[in-house]
Short mmCIF file of C-alpha atoms in Angstrom, two decimals:
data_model
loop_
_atom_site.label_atom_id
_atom_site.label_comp_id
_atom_site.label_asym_id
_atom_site.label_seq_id
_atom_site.Cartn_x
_atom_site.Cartn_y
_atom_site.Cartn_z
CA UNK A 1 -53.80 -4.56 -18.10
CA UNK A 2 -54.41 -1.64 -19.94
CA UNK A 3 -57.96 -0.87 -21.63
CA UNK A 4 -56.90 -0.18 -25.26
CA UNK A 5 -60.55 -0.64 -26.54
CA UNK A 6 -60.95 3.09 -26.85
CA UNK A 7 -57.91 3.41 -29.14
CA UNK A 8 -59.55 5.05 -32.62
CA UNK A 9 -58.72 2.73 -35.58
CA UNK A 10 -56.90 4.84 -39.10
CA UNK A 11 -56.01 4.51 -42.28
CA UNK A 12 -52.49 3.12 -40.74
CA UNK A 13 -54.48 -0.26 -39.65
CA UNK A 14 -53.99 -2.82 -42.76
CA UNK A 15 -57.24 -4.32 -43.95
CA UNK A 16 -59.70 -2.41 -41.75
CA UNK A 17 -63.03 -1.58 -42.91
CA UNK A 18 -63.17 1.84 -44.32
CA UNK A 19 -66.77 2.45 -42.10
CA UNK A 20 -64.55 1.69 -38.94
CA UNK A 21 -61.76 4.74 -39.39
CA UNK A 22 -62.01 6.97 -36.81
CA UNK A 23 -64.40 4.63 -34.47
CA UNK A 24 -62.95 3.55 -31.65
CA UNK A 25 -62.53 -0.72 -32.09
CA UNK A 26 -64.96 -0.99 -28.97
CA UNK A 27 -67.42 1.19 -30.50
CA UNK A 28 -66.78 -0.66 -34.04
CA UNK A 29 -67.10 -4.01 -32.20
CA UNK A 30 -70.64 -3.23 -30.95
CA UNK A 31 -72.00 -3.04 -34.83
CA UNK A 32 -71.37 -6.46 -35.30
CA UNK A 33 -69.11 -6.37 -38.36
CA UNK A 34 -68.10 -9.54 -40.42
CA UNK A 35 -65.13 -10.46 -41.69
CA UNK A 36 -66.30 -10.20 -45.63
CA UNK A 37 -66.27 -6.10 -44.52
CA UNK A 38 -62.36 -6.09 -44.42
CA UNK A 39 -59.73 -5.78 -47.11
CA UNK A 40 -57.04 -8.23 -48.48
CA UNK A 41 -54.80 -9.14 -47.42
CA UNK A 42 -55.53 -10.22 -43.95
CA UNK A 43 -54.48 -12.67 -40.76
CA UNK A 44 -57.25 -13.68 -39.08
CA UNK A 45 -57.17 -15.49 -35.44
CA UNK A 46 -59.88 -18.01 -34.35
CA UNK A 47 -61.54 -17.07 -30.98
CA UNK A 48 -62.35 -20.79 -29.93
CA UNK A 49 -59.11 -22.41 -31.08
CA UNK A 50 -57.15 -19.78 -29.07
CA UNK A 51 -59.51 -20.20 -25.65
CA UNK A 52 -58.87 -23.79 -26.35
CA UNK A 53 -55.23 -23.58 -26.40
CA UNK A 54 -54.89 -21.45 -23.37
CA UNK A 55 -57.11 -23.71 -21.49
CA UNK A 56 -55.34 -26.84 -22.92
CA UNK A 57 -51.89 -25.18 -21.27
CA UNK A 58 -53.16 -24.06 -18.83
CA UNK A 59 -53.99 -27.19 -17.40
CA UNK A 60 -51.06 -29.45 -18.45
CA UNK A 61 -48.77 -27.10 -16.31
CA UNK A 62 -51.16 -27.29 -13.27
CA UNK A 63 -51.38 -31.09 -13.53
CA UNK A 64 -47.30 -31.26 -13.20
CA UNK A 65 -47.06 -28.38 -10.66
CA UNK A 66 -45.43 -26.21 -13.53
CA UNK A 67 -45.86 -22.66 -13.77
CA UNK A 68 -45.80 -20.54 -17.31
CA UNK A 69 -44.59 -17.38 -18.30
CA UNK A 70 -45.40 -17.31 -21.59
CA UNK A 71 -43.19 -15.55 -23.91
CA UNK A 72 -44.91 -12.46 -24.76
CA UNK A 73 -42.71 -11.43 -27.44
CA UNK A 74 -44.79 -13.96 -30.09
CA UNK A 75 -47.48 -11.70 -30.09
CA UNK A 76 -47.07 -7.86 -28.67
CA UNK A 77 -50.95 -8.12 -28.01
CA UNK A 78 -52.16 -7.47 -24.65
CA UNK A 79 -55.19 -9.05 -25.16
CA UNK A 80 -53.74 -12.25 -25.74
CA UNK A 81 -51.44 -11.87 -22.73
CA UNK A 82 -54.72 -11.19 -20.58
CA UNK A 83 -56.15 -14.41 -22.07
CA UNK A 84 -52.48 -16.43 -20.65
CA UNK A 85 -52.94 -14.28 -17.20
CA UNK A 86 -56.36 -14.91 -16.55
CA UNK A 87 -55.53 -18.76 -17.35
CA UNK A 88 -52.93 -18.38 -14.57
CA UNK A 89 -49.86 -17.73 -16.27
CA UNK A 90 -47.53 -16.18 -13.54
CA UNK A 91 -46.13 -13.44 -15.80
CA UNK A 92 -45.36 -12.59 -19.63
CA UNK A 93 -41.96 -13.28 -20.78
CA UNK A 94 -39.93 -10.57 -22.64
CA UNK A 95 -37.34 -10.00 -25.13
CA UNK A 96 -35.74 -6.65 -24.74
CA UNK A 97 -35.98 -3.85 -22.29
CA UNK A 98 -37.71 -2.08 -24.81
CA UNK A 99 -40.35 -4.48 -24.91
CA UNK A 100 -39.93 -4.74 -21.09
CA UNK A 101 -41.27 -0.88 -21.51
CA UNK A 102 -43.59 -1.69 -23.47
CA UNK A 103 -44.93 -4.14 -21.18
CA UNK A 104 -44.94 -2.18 -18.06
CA UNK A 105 -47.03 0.81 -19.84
CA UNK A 106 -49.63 -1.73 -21.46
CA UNK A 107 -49.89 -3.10 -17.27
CA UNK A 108 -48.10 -6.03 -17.07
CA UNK A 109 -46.83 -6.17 -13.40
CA UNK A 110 -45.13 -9.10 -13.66
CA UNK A 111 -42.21 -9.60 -16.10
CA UNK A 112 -39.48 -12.32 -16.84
CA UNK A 113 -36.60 -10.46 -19.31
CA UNK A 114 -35.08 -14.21 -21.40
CA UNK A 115 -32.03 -12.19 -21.91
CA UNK A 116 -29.41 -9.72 -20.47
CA UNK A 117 -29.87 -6.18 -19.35
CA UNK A 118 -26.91 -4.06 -19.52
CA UNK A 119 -27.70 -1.06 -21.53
CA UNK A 120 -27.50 1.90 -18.39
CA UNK A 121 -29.90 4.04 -19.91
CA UNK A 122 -32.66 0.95 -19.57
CA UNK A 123 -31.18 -0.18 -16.47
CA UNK A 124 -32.05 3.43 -14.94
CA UNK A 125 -35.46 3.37 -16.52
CA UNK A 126 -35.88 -0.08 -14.51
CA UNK A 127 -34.23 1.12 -10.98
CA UNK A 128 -37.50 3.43 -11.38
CA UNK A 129 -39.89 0.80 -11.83
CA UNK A 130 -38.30 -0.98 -8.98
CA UNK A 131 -39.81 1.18 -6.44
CA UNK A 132 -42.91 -0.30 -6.99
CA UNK A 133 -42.82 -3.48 -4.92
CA UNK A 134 -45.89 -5.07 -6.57
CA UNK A 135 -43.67 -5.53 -9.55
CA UNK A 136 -42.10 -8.80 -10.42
CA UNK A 137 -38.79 -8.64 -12.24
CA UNK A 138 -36.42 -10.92 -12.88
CA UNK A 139 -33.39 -11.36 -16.02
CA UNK A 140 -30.80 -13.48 -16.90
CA UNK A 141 -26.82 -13.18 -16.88
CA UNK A 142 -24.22 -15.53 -18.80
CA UNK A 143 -21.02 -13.85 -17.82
CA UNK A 144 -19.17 -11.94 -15.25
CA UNK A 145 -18.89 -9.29 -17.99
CA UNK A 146 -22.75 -9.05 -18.02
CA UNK A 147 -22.85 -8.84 -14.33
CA UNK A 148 -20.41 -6.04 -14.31
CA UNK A 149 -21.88 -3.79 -16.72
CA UNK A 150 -25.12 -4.53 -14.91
CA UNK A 151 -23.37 -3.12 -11.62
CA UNK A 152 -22.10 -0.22 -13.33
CA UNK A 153 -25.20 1.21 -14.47
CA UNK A 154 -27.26 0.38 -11.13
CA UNK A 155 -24.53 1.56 -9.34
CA UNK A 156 -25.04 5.37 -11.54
CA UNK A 157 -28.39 5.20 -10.12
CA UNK A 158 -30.93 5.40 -6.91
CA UNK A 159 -32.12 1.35 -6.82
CA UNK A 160 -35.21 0.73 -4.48
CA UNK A 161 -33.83 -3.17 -4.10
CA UNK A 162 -31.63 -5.17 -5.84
CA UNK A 163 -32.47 -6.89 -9.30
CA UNK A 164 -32.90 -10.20 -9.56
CA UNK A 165 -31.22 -12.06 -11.76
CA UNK A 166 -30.69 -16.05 -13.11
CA UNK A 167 -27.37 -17.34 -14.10
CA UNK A 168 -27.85 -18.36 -17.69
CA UNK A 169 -26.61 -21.57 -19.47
CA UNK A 170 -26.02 -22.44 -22.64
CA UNK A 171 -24.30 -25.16 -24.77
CA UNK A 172 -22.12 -25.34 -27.22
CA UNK A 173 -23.82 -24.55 -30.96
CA UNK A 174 -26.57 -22.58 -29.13
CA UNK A 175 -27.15 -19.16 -28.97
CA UNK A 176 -26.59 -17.58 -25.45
CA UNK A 177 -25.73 -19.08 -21.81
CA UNK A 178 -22.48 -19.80 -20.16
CA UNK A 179 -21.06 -22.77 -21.73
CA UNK A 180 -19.79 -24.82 -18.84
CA UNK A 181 -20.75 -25.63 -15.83
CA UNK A 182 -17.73 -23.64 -14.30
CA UNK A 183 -18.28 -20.90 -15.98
CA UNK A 184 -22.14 -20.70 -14.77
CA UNK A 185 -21.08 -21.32 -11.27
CA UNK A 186 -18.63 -18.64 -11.66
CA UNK A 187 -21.14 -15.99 -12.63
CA UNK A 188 -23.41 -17.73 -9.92
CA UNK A 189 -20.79 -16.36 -7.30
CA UNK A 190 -20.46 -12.94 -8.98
CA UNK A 191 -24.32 -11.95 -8.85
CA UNK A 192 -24.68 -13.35 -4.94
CA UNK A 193 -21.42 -10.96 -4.25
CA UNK A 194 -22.75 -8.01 -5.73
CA UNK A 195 -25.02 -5.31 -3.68
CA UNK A 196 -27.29 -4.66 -6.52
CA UNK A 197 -28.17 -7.86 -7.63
CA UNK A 198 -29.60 -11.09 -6.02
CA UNK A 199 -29.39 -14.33 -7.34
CA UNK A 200 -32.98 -15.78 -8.11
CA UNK A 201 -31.99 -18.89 -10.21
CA UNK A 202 -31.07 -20.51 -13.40
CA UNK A 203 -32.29 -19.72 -16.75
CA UNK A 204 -32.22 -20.97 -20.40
CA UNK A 205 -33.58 -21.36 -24.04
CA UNK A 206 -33.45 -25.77 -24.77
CA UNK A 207 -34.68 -24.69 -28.22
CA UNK A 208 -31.55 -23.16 -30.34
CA UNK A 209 -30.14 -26.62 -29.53
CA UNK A 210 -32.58 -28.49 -32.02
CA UNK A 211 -35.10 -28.04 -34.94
CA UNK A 212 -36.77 -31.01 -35.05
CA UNK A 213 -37.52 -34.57 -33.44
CA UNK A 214 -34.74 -36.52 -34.43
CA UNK A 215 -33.66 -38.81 -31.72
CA UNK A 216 -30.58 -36.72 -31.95
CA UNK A 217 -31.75 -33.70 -31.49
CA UNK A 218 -34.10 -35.09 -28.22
CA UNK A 219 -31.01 -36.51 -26.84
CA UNK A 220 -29.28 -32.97 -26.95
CA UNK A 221 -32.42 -31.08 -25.84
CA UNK A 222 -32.57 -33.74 -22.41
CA UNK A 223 -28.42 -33.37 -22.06
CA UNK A 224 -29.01 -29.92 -21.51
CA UNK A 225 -32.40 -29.83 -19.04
CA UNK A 226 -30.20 -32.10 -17.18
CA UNK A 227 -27.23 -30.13 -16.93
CA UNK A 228 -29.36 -26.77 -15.89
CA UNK A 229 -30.86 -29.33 -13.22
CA UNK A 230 -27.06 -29.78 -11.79
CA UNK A 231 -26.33 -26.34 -11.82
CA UNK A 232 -29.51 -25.98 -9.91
CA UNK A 233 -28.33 -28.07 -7.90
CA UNK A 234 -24.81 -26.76 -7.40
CA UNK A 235 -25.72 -23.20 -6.65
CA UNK A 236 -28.74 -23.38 -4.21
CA UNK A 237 -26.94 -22.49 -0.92
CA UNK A 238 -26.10 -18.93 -3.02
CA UNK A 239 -29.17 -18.44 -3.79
CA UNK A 240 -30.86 -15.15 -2.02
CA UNK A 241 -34.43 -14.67 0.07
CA UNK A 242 -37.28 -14.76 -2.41
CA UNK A 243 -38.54 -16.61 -4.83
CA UNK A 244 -36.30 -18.95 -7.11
CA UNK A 245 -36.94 -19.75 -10.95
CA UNK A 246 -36.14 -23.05 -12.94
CA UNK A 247 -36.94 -21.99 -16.28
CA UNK A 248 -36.55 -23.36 -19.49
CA UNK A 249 -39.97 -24.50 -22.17
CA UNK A 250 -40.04 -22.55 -25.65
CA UNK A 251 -43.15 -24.12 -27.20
CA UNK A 252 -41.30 -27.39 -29.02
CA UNK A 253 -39.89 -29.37 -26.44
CA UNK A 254 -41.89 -29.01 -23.44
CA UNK A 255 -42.93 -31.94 -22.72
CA UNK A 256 -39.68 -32.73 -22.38
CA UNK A 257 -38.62 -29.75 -19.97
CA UNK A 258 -41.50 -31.20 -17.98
CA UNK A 259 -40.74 -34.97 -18.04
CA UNK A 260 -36.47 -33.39 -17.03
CA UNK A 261 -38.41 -31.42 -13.99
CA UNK A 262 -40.30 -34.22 -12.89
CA UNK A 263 -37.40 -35.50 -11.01
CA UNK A 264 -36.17 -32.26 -9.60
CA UNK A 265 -36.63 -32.04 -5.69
CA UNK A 266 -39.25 -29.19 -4.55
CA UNK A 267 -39.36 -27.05 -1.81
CA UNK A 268 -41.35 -24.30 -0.97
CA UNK A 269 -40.40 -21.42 -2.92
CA UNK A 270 -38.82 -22.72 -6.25
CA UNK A 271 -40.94 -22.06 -9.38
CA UNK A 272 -40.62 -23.99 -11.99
CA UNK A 273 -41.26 -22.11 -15.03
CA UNK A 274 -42.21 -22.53 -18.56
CA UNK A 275 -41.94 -20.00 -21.45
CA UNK A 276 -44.05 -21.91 -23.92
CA UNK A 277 -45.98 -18.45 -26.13
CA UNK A 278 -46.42 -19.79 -29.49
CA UNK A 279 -49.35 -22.20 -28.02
CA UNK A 280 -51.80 -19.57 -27.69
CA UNK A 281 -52.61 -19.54 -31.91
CA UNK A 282 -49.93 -22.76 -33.03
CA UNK A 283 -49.53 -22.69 -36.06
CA UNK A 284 -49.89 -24.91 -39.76
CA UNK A 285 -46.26 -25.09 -40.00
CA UNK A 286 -43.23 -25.55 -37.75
CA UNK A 287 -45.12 -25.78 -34.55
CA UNK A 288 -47.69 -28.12 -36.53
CA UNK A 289 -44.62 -30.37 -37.25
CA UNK A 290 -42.57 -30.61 -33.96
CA UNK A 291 -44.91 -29.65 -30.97
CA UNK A 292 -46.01 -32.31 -29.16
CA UNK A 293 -49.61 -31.10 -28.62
CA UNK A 294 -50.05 -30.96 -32.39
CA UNK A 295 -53.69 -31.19 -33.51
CA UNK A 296 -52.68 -33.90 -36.17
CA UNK A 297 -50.82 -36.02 -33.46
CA UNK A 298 -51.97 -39.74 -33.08
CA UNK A 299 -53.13 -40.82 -30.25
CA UNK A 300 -54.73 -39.43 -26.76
CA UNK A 301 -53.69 -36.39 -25.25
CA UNK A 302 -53.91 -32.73 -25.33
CA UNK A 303 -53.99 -31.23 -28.85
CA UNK A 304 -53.72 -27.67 -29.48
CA UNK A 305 -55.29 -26.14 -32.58
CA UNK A 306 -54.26 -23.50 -35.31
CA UNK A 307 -56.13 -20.56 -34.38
CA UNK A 308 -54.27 -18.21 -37.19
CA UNK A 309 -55.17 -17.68 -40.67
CA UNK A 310 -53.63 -15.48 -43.45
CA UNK A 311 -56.47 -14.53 -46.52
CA UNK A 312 -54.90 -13.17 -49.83
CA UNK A 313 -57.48 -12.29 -52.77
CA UNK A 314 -55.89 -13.37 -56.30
CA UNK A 315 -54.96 -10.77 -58.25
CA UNK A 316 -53.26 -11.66 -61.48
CA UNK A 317 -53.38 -15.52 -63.22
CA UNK A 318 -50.87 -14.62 -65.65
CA UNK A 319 -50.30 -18.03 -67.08
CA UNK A 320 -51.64 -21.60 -66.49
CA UNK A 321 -50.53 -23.32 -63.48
CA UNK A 322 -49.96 -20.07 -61.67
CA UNK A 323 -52.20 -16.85 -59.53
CA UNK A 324 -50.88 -14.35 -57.78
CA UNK A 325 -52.09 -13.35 -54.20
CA UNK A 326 -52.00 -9.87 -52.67
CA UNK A 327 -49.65 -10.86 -50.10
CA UNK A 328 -46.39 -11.13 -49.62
CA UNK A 329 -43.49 -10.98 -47.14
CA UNK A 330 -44.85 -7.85 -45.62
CA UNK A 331 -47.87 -9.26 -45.12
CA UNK A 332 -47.27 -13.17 -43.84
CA UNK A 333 -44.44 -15.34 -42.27
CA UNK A 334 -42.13 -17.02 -44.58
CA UNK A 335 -38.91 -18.00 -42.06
CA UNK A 336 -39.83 -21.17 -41.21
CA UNK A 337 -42.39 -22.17 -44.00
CA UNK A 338 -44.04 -21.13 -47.23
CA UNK A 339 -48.22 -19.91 -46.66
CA UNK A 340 -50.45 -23.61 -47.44
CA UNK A 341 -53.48 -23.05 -49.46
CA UNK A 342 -56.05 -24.45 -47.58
CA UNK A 343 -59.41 -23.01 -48.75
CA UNK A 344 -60.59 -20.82 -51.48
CA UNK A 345 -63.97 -19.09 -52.04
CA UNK A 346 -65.51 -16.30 -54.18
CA UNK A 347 -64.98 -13.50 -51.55
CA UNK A 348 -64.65 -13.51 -48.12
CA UNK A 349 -68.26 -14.40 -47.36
CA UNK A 350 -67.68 -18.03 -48.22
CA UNK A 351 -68.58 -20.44 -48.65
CA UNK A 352 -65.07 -21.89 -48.60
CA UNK A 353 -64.19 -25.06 -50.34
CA UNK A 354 -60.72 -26.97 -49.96
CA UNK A 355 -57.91 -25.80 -52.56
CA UNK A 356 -55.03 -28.35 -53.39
CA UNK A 357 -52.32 -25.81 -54.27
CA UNK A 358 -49.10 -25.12 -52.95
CA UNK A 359 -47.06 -21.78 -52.82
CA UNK A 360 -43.61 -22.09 -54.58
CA UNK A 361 -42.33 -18.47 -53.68
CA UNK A 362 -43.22 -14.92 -52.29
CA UNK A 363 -41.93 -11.24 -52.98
CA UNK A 364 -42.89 -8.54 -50.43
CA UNK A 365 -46.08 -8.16 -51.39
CA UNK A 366 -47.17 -10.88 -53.54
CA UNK A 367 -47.12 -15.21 -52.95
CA UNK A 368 -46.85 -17.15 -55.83
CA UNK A 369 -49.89 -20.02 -55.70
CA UNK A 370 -49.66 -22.99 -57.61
CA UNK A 371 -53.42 -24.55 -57.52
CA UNK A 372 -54.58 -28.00 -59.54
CA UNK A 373 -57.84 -25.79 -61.09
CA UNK A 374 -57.61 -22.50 -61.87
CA UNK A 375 -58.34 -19.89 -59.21
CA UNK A 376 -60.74 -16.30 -60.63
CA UNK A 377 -59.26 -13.04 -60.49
CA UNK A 378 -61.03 -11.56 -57.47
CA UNK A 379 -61.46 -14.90 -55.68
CA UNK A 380 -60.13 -15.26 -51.99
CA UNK A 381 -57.27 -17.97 -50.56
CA UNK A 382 -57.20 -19.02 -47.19
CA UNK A 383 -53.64 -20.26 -45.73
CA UNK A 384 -52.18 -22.10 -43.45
CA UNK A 385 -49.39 -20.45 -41.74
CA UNK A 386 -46.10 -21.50 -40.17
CA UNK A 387 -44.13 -19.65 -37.53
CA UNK A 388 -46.65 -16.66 -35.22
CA UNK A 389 -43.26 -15.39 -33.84
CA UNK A 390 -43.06 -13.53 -36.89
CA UNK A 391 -46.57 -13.23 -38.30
CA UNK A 392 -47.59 -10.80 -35.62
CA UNK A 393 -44.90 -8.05 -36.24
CA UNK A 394 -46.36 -7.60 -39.55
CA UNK A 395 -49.73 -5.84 -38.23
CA UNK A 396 -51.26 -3.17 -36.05
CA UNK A 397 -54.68 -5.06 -35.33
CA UNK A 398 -55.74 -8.36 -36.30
CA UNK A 399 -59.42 -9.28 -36.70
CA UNK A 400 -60.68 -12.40 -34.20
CA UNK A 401 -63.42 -14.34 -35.87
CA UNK A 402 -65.87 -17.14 -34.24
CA UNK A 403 -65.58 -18.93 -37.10
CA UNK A 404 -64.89 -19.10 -40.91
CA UNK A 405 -68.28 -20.35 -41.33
CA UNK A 406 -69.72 -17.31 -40.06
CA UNK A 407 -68.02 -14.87 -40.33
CA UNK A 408 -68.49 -12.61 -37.44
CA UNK A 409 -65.99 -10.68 -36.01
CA UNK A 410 -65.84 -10.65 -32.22
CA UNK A 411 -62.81 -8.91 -31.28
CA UNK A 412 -59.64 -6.69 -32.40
CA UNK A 413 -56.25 -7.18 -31.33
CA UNK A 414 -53.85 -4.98 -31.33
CA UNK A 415 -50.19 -5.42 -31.44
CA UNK A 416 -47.01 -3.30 -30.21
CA UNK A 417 -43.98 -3.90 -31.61
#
């Protein structure tokens, strides 16, 4: 993975200290700066609750003989990929071939595309990157339209070996996948036909299919692990030399994935893969609610731990009942979840003290906080915050922290979206 420690921090990098432009962030690190040096507002990831998580993962898919590719697209940050890798994550897990770019350029040798590559002008990029045997590839197909634009661009261009490629299936109400079993078998048959593809498996996303822990929306989620097991199943003998992927595992329903698997027969060269990405910082929101490692869950187990913070500094108190934060939409995620006051103090320094408030709205740059006592102009919030897929897009570099207590910053990471 790349070394992007020697990357100078700017003015572009929200909420960096103003002594830290034009240092690089290793050079910055090595001064020791605290957090109460940065500027509102700010997200702020906990060092020991992420290690945690990764190690937590890490070793429930080892006990089960599961393998993860996390799903890199959560966070852009190479650092916290490294973190997954060195915890023995087989790969990172990608979006778009533009983040598949991305990927290779930041290092990543090893790269699982969740979606369909048909664009020519990408798929030539790849043929190049293909000549590189150390490289791990692998995307998904739902159609024999997908596999046909695939072969048209490969065929436009000099391809080292073919790419490999899992038959993807959906379900009706979900987003993508073939939704039959005929119709995945059929595209199963077109990719082990073709010249310029070989067929490495079956592929989908259990998570569009539910959105919360109804006994409904298990029942759908399990209907369709089993179903990708049959199809599994059904297409083996077509399968090509190499390695073959069962994947499946955003970061709600794993368990569940897992407990599906468990009956699956083995054999030598079948990997059994989880996307889970969202694990590495959780969250105080939807992930809080419906993962099954929450930190709030009763009884014993694995528990992972929200490692990510947003801090706003109150700006305005216009009228009783009511302060206004210095961040907004631009700044936080708001998809699947308002910010939760957790903890308020005078500045960043601390100390911090509970806050029972609640945020009733947000514009772009500015969240609405509704606290019991009244908060001073100047005074900092700290909040709980739901959803990292879409917290992370929002900066450039994120401070890591041991602790709130503290206060000492111990690394940077950089995102690139």
């Amino acid at each position: 993975m790349s070394d992007l420690n020697d990357e100078l921090l700017t003015e572009r990098d929200k909420g960096i200290p103003e002594r830290a432009i034009g240092m690089t962030a290793s050079a910055f690190l090595a001064t020791k700066p605290r957090l109460d040096e940065f500027w509102t507002p700010l997200i702020v990831l906990d060092d020991a609750a992420m290690r945690a998580n990764v190690a937590t993962m890490a070793a429930w898919c080892a006990e089960r003989g599961l393998e993860i590719m996390p799903h890199g697209k959560t966070t852009m940050a190479p650092e916290l990929w490294q973190r997954q890798l060195d915890a023995g994550a087989l790969g990172v897990t990608l979006a778009t071939m533009g983040q598949v770019r991305t990927g290779r350029d930041l290092g990543l040798d090893s790269i699982m595309l969740a979606n369909s590559a048909v664009d020519a002008r990408s798929l030539g990029w790849l043929a190049g990157e293909l000549a590189d045997p150390g490289f791990r590839f692998v995307c998904w197909a739902d159609s024999v339209a997908t596999v046909d634009a695939m072969e048209r661009g490969l065929r436009a261009v000099d391809l080292p070996r073919p790419v490999d490629v899992c038959v993807e299936l959906g379900a009706e109400g979900g987003r993508t996948g073939a939704r039959s079993h005929d119709e995945a078998v059929a595209v199963a048959e077109r990719i082990a036909a073709s010249d310029v593809l070989r067929l490495a498996g079956v592929a989908g996303y259990e998570g569009s299919l539910a959105h919360d822990r109804s006994e409904a929306g298990i029942a759908a989620v399990r209907s369709y692990l089993e179903a990708q097991l049959a199809l599994h199943r059904a297409i083996s003998p077509l399968y090509g030399d190499g390695d073959v992927y069962v994947t499946a595992g955003g970061s709600a329903y794993f368990e569940i994935v897992a407990d599906v698997w468990a009956g699956a027969e083995r054999d030598g060269r079948t990997r059994f893969v989880l996307r889970s990405g969202a694990y590495i910082v959780h969250d105080d929101g939807f992930y809080r609610g419906i993962s099954p490692f929450d930190e709030g869950g009763s009884g014993e187990g694995p528990h992972f731990v929200n490692a990510m913070h947003g801090i706003a500094r109150i700006v305005s108190s216009p009228e009783p009942g009511l302060a206004l934060a210095d961040a907004g939409k631009r700044d936080f995620p708001y998809d699947e979840g308002l910010p939760i006051p957790r903890a308020a103090a005078g500045d960043l320094a601390g100390p911090w003290h509970p806050l029972h408030a609640s945020v009733s709205a947000m514009n772009d740059q500015h969240s609405y906080v509704r606290p019991a006592e009244p908060l001073e102009i100047g005074s900092v919030v700290r909040f709980g915050l739901s959803h990292p897929c879409t917290a992370f897009d929002k900066w450039r570099v994120l401070p890591v922290i041991d602790s709130h207590d503290s206060g000492v910053v111990t690394g940077l990471v950089r995102t690139y979206f």
